[in-house]
mmCIF file of C-alpha atoms in Angstrom:
data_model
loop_
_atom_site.group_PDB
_atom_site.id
_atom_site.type_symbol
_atom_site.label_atom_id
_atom_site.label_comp_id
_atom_site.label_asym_id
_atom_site.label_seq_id
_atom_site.Cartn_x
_atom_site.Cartn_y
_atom_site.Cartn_z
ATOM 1 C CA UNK A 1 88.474 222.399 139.654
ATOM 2 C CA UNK A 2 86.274 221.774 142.739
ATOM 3 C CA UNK A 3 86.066 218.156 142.098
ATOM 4 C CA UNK A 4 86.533 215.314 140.008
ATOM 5 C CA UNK A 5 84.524 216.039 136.434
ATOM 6 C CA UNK A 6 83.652 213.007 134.449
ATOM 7 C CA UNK A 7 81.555 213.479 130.833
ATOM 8 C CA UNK A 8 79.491 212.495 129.792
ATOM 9 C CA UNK A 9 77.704 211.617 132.452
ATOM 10 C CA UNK A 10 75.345 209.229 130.659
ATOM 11 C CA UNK A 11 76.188 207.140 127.019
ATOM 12 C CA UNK A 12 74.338 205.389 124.840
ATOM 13 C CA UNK A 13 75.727 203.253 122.169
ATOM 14 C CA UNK A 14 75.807 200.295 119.822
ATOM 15 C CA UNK A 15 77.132 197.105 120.461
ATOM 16 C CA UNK A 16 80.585 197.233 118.432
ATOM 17 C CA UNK A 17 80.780 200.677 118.477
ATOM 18 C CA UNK A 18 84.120 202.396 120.586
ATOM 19 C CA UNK A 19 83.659 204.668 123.539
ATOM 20 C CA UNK A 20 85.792 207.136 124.850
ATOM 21 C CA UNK A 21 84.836 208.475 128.499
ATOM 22 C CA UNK A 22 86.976 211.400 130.077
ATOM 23 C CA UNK A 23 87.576 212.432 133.437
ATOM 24 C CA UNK A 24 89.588 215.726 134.836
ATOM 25 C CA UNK A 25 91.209 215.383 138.141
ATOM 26 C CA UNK A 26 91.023 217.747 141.578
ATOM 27 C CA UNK A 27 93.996 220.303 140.200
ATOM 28 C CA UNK A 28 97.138 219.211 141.792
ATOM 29 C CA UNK A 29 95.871 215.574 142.357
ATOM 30 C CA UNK A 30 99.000 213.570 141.129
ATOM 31 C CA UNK A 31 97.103 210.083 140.893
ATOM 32 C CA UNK A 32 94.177 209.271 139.158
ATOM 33 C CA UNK A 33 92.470 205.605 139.188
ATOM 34 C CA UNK A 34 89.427 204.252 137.230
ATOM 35 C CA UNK A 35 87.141 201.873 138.662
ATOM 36 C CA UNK A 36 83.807 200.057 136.866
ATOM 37 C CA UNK A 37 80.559 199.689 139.246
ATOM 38 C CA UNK A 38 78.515 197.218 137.500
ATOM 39 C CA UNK A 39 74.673 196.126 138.615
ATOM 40 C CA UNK A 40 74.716 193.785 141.742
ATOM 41 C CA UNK A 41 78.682 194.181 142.187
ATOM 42 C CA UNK A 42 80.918 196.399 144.184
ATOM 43 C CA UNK A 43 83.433 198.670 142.564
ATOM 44 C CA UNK A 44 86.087 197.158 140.266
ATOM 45 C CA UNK A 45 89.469 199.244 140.152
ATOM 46 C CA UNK A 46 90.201 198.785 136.564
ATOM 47 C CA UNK A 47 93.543 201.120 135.815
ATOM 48 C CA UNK A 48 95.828 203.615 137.970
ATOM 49 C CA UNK A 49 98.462 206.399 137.092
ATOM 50 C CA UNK A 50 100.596 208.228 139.273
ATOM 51 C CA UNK A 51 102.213 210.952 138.431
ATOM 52 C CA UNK A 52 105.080 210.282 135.186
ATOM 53 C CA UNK A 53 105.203 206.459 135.947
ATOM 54 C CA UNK A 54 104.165 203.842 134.084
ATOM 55 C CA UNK A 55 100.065 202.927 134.851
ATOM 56 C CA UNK A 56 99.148 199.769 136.557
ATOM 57 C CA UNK A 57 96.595 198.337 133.854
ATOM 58 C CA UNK A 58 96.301 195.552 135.978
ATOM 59 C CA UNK A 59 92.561 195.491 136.224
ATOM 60 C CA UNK A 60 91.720 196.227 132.998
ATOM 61 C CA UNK A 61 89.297 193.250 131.876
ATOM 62 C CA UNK A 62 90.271 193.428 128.161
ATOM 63 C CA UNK A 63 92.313 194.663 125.348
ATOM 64 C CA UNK A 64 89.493 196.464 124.117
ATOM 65 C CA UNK A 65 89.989 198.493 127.150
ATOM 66 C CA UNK A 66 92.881 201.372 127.357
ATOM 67 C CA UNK A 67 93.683 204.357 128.445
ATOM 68 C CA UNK A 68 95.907 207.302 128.641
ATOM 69 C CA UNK A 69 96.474 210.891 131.326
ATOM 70 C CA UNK A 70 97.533 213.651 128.570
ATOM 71 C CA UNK A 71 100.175 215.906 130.488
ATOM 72 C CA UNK A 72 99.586 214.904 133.945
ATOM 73 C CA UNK A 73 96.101 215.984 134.206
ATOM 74 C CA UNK A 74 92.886 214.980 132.019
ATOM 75 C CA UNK A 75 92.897 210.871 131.458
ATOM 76 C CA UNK A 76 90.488 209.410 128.869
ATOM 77 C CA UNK A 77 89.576 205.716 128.708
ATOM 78 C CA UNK A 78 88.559 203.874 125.503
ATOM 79 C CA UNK A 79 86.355 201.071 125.678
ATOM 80 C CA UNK A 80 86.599 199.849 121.569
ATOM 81 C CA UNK A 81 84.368 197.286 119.894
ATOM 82 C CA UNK A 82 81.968 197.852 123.220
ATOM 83 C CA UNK A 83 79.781 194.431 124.249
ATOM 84 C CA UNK A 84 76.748 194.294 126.525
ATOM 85 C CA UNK A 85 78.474 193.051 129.007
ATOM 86 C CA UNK A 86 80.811 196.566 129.589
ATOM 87 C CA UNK A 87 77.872 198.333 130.266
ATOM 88 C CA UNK A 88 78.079 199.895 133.942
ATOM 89 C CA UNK A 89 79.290 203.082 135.545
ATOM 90 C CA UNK A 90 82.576 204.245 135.132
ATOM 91 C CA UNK A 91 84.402 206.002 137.877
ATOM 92 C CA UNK A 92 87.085 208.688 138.454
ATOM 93 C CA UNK A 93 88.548 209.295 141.079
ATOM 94 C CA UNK A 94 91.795 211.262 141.856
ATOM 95 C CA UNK A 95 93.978 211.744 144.648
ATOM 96 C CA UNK A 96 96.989 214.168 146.164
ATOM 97 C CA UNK A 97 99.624 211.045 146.830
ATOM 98 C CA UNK A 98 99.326 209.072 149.821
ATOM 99 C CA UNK A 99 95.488 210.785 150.558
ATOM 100 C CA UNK A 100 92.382 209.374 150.508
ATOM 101 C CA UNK A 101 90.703 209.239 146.516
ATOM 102 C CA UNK A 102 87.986 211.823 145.616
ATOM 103 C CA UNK A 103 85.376 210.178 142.804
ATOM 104 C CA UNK A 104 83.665 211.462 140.008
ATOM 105 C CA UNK A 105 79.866 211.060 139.609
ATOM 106 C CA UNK A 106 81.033 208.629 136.748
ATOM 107 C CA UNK A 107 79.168 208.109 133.629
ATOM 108 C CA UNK A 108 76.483 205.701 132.893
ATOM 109 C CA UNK A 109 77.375 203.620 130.060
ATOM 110 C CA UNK A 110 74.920 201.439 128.463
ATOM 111 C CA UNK A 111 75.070 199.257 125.209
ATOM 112 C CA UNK A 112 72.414 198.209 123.542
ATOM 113 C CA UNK B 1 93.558 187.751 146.103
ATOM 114 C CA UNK B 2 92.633 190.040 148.556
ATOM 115 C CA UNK B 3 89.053 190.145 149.910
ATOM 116 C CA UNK B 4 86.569 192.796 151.305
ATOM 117 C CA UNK B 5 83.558 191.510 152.800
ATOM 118 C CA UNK B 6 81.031 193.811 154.153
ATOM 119 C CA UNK B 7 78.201 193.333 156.292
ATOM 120 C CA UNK B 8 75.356 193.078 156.791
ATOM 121 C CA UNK B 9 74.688 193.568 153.114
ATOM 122 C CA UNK B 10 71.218 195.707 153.875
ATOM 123 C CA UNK B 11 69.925 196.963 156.728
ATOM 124 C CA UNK B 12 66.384 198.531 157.362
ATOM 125 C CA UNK B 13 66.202 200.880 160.776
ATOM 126 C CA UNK B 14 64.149 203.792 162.171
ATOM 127 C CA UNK B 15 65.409 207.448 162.649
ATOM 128 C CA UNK B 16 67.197 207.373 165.918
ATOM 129 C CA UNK B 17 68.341 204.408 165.930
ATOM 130 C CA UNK B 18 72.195 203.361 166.306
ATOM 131 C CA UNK B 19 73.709 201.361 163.663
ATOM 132 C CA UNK B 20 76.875 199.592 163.256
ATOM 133 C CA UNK B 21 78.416 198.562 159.826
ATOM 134 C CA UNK B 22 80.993 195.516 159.495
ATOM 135 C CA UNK B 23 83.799 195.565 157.479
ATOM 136 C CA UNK B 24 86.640 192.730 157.271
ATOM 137 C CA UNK B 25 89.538 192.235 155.130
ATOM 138 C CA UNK B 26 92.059 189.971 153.940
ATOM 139 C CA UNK B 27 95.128 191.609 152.107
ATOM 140 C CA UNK B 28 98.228 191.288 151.493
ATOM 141 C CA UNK B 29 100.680 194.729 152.561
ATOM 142 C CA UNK B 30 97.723 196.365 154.106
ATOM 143 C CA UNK B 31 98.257 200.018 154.018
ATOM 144 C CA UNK B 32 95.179 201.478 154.994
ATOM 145 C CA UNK B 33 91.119 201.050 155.143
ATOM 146 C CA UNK B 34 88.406 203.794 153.845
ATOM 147 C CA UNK B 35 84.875 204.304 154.320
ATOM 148 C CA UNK B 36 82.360 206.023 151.772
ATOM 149 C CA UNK B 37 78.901 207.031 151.219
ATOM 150 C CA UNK B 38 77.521 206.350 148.118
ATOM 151 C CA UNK B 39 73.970 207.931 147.323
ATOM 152 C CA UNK B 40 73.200 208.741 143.842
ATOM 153 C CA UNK B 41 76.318 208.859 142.242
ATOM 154 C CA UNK B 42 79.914 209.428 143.139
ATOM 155 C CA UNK B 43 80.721 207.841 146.333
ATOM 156 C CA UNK B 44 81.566 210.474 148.976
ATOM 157 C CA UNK B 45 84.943 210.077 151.267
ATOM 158 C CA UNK B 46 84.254 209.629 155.239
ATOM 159 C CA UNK B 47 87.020 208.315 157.097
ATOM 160 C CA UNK B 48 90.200 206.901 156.271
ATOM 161 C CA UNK B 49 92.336 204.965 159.366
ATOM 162 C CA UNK B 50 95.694 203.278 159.050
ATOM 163 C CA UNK B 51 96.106 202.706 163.039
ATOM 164 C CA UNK B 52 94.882 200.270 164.955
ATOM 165 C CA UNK B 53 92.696 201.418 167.999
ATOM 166 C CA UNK B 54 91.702 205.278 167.058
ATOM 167 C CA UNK B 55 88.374 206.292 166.994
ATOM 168 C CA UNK B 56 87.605 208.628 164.050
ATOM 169 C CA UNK B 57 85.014 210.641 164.917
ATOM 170 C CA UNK B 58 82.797 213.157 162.943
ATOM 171 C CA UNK B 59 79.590 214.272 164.010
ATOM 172 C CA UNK B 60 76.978 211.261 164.236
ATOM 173 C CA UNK B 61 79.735 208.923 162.346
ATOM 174 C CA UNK B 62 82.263 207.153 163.749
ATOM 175 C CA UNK B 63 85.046 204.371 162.412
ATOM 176 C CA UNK B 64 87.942 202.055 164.546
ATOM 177 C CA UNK B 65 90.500 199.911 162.759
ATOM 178 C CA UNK B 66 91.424 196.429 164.158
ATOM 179 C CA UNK B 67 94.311 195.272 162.405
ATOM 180 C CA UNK B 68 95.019 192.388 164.666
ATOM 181 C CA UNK B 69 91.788 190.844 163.697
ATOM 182 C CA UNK B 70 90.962 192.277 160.521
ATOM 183 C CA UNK B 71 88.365 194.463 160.833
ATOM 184 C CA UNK B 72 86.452 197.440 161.000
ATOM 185 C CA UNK B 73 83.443 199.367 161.585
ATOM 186 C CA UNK B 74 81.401 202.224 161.156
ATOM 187 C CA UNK B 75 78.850 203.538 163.825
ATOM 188 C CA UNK B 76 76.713 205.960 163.009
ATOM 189 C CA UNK B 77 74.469 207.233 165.961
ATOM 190 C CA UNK B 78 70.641 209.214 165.833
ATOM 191 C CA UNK B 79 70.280 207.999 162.361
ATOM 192 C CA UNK B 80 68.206 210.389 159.793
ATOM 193 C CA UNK B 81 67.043 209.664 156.841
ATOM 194 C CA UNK B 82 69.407 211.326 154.895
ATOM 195 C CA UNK B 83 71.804 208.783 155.936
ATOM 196 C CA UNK B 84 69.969 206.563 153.631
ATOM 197 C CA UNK B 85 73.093 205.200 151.335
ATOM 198 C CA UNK B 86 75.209 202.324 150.518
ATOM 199 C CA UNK B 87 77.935 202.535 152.467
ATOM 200 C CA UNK B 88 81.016 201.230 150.797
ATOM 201 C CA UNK B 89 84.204 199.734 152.620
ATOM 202 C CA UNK B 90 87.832 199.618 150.642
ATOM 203 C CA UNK B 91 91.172 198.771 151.624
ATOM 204 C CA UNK B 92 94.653 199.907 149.762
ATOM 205 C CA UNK B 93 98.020 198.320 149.475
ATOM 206 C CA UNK B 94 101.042 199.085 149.599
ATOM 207 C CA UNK B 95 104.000 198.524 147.407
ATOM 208 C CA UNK B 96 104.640 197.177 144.109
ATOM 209 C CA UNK B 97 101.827 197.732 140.707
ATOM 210 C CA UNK B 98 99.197 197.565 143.649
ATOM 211 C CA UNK B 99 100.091 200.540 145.271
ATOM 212 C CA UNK B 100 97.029 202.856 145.389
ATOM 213 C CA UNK B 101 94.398 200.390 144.236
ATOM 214 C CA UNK B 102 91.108 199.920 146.365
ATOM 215 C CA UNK B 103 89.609 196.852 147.033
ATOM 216 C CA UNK B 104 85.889 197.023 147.954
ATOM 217 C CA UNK B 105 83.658 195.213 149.242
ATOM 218 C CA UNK B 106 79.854 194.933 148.168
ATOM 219 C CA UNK B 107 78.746 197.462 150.195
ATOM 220 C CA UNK B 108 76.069 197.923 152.725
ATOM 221 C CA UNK B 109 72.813 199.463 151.877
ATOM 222 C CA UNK B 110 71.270 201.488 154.699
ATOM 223 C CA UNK B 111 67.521 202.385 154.179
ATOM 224 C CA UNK B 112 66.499 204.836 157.226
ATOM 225 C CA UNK B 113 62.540 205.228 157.654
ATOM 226 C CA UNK B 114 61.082 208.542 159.681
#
């Protein structure tokens, strides 16, 4: 596609409940990084895949957090047993190698 | 741990004017430095310099890299209001798990008043 495409682009959910929030790449874009934008703080890589190696899941803040790039392309991240304190705005963002990254317009996740 | 620290943090300036936004870094295996505008929602790429001492230039913005002392910054001349952002700093490394990760700083929130 044109850009990055993250959905939903806003959540609403439980505390306790999981959450999965999906993003599809620029076509062609061989790495693909998520990042967490929270109130008050800058942007906080949390996970990054390139192309068929392993991720770097080195900023993920929890085991409740994974996730996983299907074939290269789409990658989906799972928040599970979701607290207050995930809430924030996830971000995509996608990139052709060595280039500069291309974000999503994230999605809004709040937990009530 | 490596560190991003932009500033000023806000900044408050008529159309017109000229600002300049400071960004400086502590890394290790620096591999390059990017600047984005953030507005509503997904922060937007400007500029993205790996080489000490050239100007990247488009339109009203421009960017230099100091890697000697660390630094960098972002000029952006005739301001309008539509450059009313936050304008977000990031550095990535090189080599190793790292490789590709941005570090940001907290940004720099530009209000321009007509």
């Amino acid at each position: 596609g044109a850009g990055v495409s993250q959905s939903p682009s806003n959540k609403v959910t439980e505390k306790g409940k999981d959450v999965e929030l999906r993003c599809d790449p620029i076509s062609g874009h061989t790495a693909l990084y998520w990042y967490r934008q929270s109130l008050g703080q800058g942007l906080e890589f949390l996970i990054y895949f390139q192309g068929n190696s392993a991720p770097d899941k080195s900023g993920l803040p929890s085991d409740r957090f994974s996730a996983e790039r299907t074939g290269g392309s789409v990658s989906t991240l799972t928040i599970q047993r979701t607290q207050q304190e995930d809430s924030a705005v996830y971000l995509c963002a996608s990139s052709l190698g060595l280039g500069p990254q291309h974000f999503g317009d994230g999605t809004r996740l709040s937990i009530l | 741990e490596d560190k991003v620290v932009q500033s000023p943090l806000s900044l408050v300036v008529h159309e017109g004017d000229t600002v300049t936004l400071n960004c400086s870094y502590e890394v290790t295996n620096f591999r390059s430095l990017l600047w984005y505008k953030q507005e509503k929602k997904a922060p937007t790429f400007l500029f993205m310099l790996t080489s000490s001492g050239i100007e990247k230039k488009s339109g009203r913005l421009s960017s230099i890299l100091d890697k000697k002392e660390l630094f960098s910054i972002l000029n952006i001349t005739a301001t309008q209001t539509g450059d009313s952002a936050i304008y977000l700093c990031a550095v990535e490394v090189a080599g190793g798990t790292s490789y590709g990760k941005l570090t940001f700083g907290q940004g720099t929130i530009l209000t321009v008043h007509p």
